PDB file of C-alpha atoms in Angstrom:
ATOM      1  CA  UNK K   1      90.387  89.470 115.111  1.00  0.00           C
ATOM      2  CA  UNK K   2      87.290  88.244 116.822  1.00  0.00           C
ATOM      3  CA  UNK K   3      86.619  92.004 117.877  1.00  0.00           C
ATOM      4  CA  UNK K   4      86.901  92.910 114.515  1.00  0.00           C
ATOM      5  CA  UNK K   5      84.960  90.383 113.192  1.00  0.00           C
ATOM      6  CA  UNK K   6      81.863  91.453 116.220  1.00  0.00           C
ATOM      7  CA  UNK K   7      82.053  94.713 114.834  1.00  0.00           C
ATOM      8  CA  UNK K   8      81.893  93.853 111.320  1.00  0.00           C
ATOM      9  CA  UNK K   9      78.801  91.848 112.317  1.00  0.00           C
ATOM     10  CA  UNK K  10      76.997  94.374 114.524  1.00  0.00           C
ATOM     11  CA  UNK K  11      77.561  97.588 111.973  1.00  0.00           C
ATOM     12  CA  UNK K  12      75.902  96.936 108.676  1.00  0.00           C
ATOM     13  CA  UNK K  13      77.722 100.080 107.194  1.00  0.00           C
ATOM     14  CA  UNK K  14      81.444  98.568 107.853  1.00  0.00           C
ATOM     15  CA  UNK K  15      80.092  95.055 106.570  1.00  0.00           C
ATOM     16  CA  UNK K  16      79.692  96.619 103.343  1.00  0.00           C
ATOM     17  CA  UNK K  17      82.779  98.713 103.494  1.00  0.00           C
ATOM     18  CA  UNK K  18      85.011  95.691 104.215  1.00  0.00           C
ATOM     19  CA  UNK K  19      83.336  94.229 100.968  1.00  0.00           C
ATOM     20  CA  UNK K  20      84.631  96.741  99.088  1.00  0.00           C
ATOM     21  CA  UNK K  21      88.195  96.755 100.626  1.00  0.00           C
ATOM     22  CA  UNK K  22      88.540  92.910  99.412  1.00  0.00           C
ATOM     23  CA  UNK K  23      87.240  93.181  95.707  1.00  0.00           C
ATOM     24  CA  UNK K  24      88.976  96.562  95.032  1.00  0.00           C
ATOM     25  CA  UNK K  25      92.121  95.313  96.760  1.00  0.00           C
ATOM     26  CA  UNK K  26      92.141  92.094  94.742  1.00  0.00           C
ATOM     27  CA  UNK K  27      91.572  93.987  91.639  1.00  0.00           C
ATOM     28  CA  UNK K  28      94.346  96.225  92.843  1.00  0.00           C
ATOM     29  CA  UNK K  29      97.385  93.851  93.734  1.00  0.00           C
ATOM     30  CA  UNK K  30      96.701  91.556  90.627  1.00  0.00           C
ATOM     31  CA  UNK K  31      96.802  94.635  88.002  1.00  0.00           C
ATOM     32  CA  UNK K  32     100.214  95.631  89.982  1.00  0.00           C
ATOM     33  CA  UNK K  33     101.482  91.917  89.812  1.00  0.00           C
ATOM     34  CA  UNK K  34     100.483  91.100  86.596  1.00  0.00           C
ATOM     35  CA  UNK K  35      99.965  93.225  83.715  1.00  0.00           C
ATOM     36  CA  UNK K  36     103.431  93.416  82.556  1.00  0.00           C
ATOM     37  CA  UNK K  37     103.512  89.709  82.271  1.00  0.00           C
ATOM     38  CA  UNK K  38      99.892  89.729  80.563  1.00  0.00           C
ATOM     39  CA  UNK K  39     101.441  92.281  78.144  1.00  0.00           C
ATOM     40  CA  UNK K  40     104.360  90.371  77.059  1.00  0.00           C
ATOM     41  CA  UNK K  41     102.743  86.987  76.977  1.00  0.00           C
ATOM     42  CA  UNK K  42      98.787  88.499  75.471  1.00  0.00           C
ATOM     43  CA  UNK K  43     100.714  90.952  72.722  1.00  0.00           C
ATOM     44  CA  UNK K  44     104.280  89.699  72.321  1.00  0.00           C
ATOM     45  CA  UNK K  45     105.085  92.762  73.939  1.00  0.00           C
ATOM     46  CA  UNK K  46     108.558  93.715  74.912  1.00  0.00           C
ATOM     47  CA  UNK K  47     110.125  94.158  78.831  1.00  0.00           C
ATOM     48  CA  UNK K  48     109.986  97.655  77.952  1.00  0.00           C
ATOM     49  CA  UNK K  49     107.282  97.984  76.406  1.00  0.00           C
ATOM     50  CA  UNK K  50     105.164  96.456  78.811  1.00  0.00           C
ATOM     51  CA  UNK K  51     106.575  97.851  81.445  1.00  0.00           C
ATOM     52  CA  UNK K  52     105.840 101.638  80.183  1.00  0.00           C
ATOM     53  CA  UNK K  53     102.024  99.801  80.454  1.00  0.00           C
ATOM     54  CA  UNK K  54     102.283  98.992  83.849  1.00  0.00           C
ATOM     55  CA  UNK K  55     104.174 102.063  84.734  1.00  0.00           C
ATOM     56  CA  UNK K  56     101.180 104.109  83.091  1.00  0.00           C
ATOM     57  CA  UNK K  57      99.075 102.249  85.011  1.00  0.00           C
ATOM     58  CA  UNK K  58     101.086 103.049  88.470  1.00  0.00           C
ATOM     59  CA  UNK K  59     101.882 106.364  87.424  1.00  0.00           C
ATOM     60  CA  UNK K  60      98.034 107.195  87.089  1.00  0.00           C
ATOM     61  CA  UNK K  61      96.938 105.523  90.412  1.00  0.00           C
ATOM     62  CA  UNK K  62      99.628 108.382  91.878  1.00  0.00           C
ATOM     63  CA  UNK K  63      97.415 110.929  90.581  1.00  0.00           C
ATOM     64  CA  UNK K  64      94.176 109.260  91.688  1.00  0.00           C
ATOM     65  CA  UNK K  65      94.709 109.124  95.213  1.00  0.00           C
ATOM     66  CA  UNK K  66      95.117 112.850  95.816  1.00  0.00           C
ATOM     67  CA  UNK K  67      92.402 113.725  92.574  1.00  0.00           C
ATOM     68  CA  UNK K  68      89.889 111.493  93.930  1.00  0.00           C
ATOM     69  CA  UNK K  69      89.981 112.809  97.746  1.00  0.00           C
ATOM     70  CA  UNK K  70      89.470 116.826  96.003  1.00  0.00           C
ATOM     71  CA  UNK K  71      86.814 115.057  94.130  1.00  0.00           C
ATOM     72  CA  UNK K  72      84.978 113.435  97.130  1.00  0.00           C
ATOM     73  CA  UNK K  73      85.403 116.177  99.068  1.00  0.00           C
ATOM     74  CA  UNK K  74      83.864 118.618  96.341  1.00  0.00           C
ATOM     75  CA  UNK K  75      80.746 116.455  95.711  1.00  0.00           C
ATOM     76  CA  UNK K  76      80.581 115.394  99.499  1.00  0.00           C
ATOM     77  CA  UNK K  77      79.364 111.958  98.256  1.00  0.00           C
ATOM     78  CA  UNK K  78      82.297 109.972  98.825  1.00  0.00           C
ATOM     79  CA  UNK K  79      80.048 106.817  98.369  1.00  0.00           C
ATOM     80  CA  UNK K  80      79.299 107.840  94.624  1.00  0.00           C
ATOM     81  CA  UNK K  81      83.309 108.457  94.132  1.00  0.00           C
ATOM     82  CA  UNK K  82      83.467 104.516  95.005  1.00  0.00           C
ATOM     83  CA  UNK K  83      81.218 103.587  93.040  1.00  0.00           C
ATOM     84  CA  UNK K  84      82.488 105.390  89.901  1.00  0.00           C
ATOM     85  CA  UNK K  85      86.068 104.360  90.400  1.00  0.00           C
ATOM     86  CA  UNK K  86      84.714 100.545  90.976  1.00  0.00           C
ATOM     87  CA  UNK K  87      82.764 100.775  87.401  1.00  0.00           C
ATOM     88  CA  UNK K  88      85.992 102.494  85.878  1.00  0.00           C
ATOM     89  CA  UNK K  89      87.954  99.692  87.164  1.00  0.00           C
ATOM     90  CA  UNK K  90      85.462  96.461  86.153  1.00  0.00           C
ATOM     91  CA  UNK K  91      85.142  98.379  82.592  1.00  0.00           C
ATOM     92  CA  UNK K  92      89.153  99.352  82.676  1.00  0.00           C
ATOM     93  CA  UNK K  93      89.590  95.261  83.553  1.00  0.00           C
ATOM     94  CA  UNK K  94      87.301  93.939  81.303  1.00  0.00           C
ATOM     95  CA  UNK K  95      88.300  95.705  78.053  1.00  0.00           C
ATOM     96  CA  UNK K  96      91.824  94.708  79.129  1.00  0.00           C
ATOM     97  CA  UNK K  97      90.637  90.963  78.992  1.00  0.00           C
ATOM     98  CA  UNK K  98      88.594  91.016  76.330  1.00  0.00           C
ATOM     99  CA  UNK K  99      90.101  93.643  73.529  1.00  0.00           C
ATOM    100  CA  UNK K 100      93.574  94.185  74.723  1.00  0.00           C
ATOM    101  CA  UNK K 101      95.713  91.575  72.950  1.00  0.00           C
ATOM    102  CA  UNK K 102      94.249  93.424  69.653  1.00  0.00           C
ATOM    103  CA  UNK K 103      94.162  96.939  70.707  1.00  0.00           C
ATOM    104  CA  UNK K 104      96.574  99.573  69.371  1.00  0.00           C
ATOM    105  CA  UNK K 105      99.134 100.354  72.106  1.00  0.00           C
ATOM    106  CA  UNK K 106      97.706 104.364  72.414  1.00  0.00           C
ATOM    107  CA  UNK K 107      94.373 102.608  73.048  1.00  0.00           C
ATOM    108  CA  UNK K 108      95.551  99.962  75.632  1.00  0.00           C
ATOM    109  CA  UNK K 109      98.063 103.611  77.252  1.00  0.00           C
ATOM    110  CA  UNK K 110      94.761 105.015  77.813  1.00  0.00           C
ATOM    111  CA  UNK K 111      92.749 102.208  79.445  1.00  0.00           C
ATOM    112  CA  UNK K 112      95.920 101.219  81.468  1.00  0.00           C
ATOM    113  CA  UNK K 113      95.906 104.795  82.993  1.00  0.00           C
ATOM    114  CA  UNK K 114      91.915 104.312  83.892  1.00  0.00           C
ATOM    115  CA  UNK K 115      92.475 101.767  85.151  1.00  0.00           C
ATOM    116  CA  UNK K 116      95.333 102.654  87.515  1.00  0.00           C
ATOM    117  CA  UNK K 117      93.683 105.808  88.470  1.00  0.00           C
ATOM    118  CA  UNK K 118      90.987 103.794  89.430  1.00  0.00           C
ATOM    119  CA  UNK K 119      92.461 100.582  90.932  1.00  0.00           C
ATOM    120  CA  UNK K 120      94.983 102.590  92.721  1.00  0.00           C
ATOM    121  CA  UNK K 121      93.419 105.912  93.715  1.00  0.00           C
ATOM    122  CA  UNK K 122      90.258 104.095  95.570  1.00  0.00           C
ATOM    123  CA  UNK K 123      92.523 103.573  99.173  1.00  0.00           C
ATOM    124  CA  UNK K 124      91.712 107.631 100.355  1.00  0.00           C
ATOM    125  CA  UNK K 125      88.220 108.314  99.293  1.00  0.00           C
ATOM    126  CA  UNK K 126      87.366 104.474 101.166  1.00  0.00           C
ATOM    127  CA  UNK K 127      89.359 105.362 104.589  1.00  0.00           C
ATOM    128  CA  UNK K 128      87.174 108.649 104.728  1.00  0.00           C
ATOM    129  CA  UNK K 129      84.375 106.807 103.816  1.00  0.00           C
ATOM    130  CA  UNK K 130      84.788 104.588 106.816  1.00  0.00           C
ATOM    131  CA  UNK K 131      86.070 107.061 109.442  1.00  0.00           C
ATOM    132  CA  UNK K 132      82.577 108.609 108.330  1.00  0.00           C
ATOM    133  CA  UNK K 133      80.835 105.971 109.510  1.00  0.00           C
ATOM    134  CA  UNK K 134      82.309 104.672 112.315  1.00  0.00           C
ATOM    135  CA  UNK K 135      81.256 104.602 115.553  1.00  0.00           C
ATOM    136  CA  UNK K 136      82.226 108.480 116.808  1.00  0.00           C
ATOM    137  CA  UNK K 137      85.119 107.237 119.015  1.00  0.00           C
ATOM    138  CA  UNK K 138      85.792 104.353 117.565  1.00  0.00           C
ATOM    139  CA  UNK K 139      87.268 105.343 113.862  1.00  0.00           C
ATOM    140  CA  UNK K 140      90.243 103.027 115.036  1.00  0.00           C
ATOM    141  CA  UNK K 141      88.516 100.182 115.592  1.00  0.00           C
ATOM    142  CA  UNK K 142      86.437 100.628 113.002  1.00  0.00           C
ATOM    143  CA  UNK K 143      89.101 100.697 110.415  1.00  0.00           C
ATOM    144  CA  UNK K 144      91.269  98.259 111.523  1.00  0.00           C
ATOM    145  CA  UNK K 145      87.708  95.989 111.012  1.00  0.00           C
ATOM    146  CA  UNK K 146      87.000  97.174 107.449  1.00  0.00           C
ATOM    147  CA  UNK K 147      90.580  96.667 106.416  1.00  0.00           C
ATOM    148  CA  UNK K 148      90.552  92.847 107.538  1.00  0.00           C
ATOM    149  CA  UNK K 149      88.984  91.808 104.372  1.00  0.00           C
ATOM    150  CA  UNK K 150      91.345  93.677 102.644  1.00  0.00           C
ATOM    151  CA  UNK K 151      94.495  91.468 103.598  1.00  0.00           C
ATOM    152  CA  UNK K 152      92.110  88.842 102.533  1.00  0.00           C
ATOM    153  CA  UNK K 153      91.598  90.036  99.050  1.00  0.00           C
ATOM    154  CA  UNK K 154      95.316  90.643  98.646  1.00  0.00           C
ATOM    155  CA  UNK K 155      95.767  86.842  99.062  1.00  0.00           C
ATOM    156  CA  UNK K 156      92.940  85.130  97.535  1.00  0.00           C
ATOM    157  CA  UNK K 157      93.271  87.781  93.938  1.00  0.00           C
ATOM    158  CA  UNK K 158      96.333  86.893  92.910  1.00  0.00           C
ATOM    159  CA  UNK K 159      95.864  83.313  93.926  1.00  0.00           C
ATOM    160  CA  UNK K 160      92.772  83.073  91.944  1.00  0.00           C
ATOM    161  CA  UNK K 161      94.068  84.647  88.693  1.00  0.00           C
ATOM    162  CA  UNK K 162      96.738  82.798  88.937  1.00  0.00           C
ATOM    163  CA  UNK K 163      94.832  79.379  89.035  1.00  0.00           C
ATOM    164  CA  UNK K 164      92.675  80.700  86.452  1.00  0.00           C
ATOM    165  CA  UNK K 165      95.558  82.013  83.886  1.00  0.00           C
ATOM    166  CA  UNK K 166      96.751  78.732  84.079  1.00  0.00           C
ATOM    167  CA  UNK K 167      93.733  76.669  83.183  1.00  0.00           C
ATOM    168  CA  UNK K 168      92.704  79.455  80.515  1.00  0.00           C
ATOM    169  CA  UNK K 169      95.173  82.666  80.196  1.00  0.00           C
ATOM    170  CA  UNK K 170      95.882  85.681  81.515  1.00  0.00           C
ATOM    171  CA  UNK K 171      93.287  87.786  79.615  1.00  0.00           C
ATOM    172  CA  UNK K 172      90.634  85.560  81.639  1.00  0.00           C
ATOM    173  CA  UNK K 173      92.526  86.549  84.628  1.00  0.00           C
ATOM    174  CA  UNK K 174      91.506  90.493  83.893  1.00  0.00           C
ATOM    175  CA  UNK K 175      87.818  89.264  83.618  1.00  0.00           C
ATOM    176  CA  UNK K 176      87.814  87.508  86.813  1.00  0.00           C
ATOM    177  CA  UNK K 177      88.985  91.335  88.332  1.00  0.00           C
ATOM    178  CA  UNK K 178      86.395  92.603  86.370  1.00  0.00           C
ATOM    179  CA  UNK K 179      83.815  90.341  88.351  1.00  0.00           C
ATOM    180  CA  UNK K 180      85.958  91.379  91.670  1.00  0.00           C
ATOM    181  CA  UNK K 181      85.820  95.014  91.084  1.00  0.00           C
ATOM    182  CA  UNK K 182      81.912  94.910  89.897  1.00  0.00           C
ATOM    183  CA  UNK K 183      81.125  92.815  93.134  1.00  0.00           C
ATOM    184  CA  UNK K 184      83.243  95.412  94.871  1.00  0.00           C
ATOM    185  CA  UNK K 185      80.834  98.114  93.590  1.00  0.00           C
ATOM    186  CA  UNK K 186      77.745  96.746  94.207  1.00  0.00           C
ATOM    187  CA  UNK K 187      78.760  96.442  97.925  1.00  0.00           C
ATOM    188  CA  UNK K 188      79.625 100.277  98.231  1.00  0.00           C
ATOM    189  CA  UNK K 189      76.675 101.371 101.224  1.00  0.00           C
ATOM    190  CA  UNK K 190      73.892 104.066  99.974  1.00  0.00           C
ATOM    191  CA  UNK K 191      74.563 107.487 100.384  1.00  0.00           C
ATOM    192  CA  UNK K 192      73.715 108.787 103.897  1.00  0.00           C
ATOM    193  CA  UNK K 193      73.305 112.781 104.334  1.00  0.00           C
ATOM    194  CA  UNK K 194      75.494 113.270 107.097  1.00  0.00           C
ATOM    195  CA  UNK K 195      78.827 111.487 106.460  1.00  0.00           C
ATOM    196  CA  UNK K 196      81.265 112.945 109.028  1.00  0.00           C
ATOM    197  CA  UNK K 197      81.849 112.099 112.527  1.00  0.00           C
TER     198      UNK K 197
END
């Protein structure tokens, strides 16, 4: 871990990287763990009911990972395809906290799928992104450094909703990941012209 840690230290790039991993891995466990419990306690919603939500929601981040990586590798800017699927998540979060214990259940379908096509379909386009700007040599080591953070996220997320849903709700819960996911973005590195190693 201390290696890791060096590395994370000495390479600006990866710093910024591992950012991202912990904010859009947060945002990605706690949508997994809890939006079938936000829809059944937020809209009265029923076990099946909500869980055709959060199987939307999975179901779309299927499609993301493979869409995203054609994407990325299209436009060549896998930075921009971050930051686009960090905004559709924040946005896909925050509507979620803020309008979806009202929403009609087509509307809330179609913001669950963004938001699993997002929050699940980042993982590919960010590996590439990293390999890219690794050390040449060192793509290894620098992964296993910008996925540290990561584990990190996957912890202190669903902790921190959960301490949050129970001093507030759970609709606060999907505006804390909103905060998570938009920190997440704003850590995604500038474009750089050559991206490959």
């Amino acid at each position: 871990i201390a290696g890791m840690l060096q590395l994370l230290r000495k390479q600006r790039d990866l710093r910024s990287l591992a950012c991202v991993a912990g904010a859009f891995g947060a945002t990605q466990v706690c949508m997994n763990s809890f939006l079938i419990t936000w829809a059944m306690t937020a809209r009265d919603a029923s076990l099946a009911t909500a869980g055709v939500i959060a199987a939307t929601a999975q179901g779309a981040g299927l499609v993301g990972r493979p869409l995203w990586g054609w994407v990325a590798s299209r436009v060549d800017r896998a930075v921009q395809v971050l930051r686009g699927l960090g905004l559709l998540m924040a946005l896909s979060a925050l509507w979620i906290g803020l309008l979806g214990a009202q929403s009609p259940d087509a509307m809330l379908w179609m913001v669950a799928a963004a938001f699993g096509l997002s929050a699940s379909g980042w993982n590919g386009v960010f590996l590439s992104e990293v390999a890219a700007r690794s050390t040449p040599g060192a793509v290894a080591e620098g992964t296993a450094a910008a996925m540290l953070p990561l584990y990190v996220g996957l912890i202190a997320g669903p902790l921190s909703f959960a301490i949050l849903s129970r001093w507030t709700d759970m609709s606060s819960g999907f505006v804390l990941l909103a905060v998570i996911a938009a920190t997440g973005t704003l850590c995604v590195p500038r474009y750089r012209a050559v991206e490959k190693v």
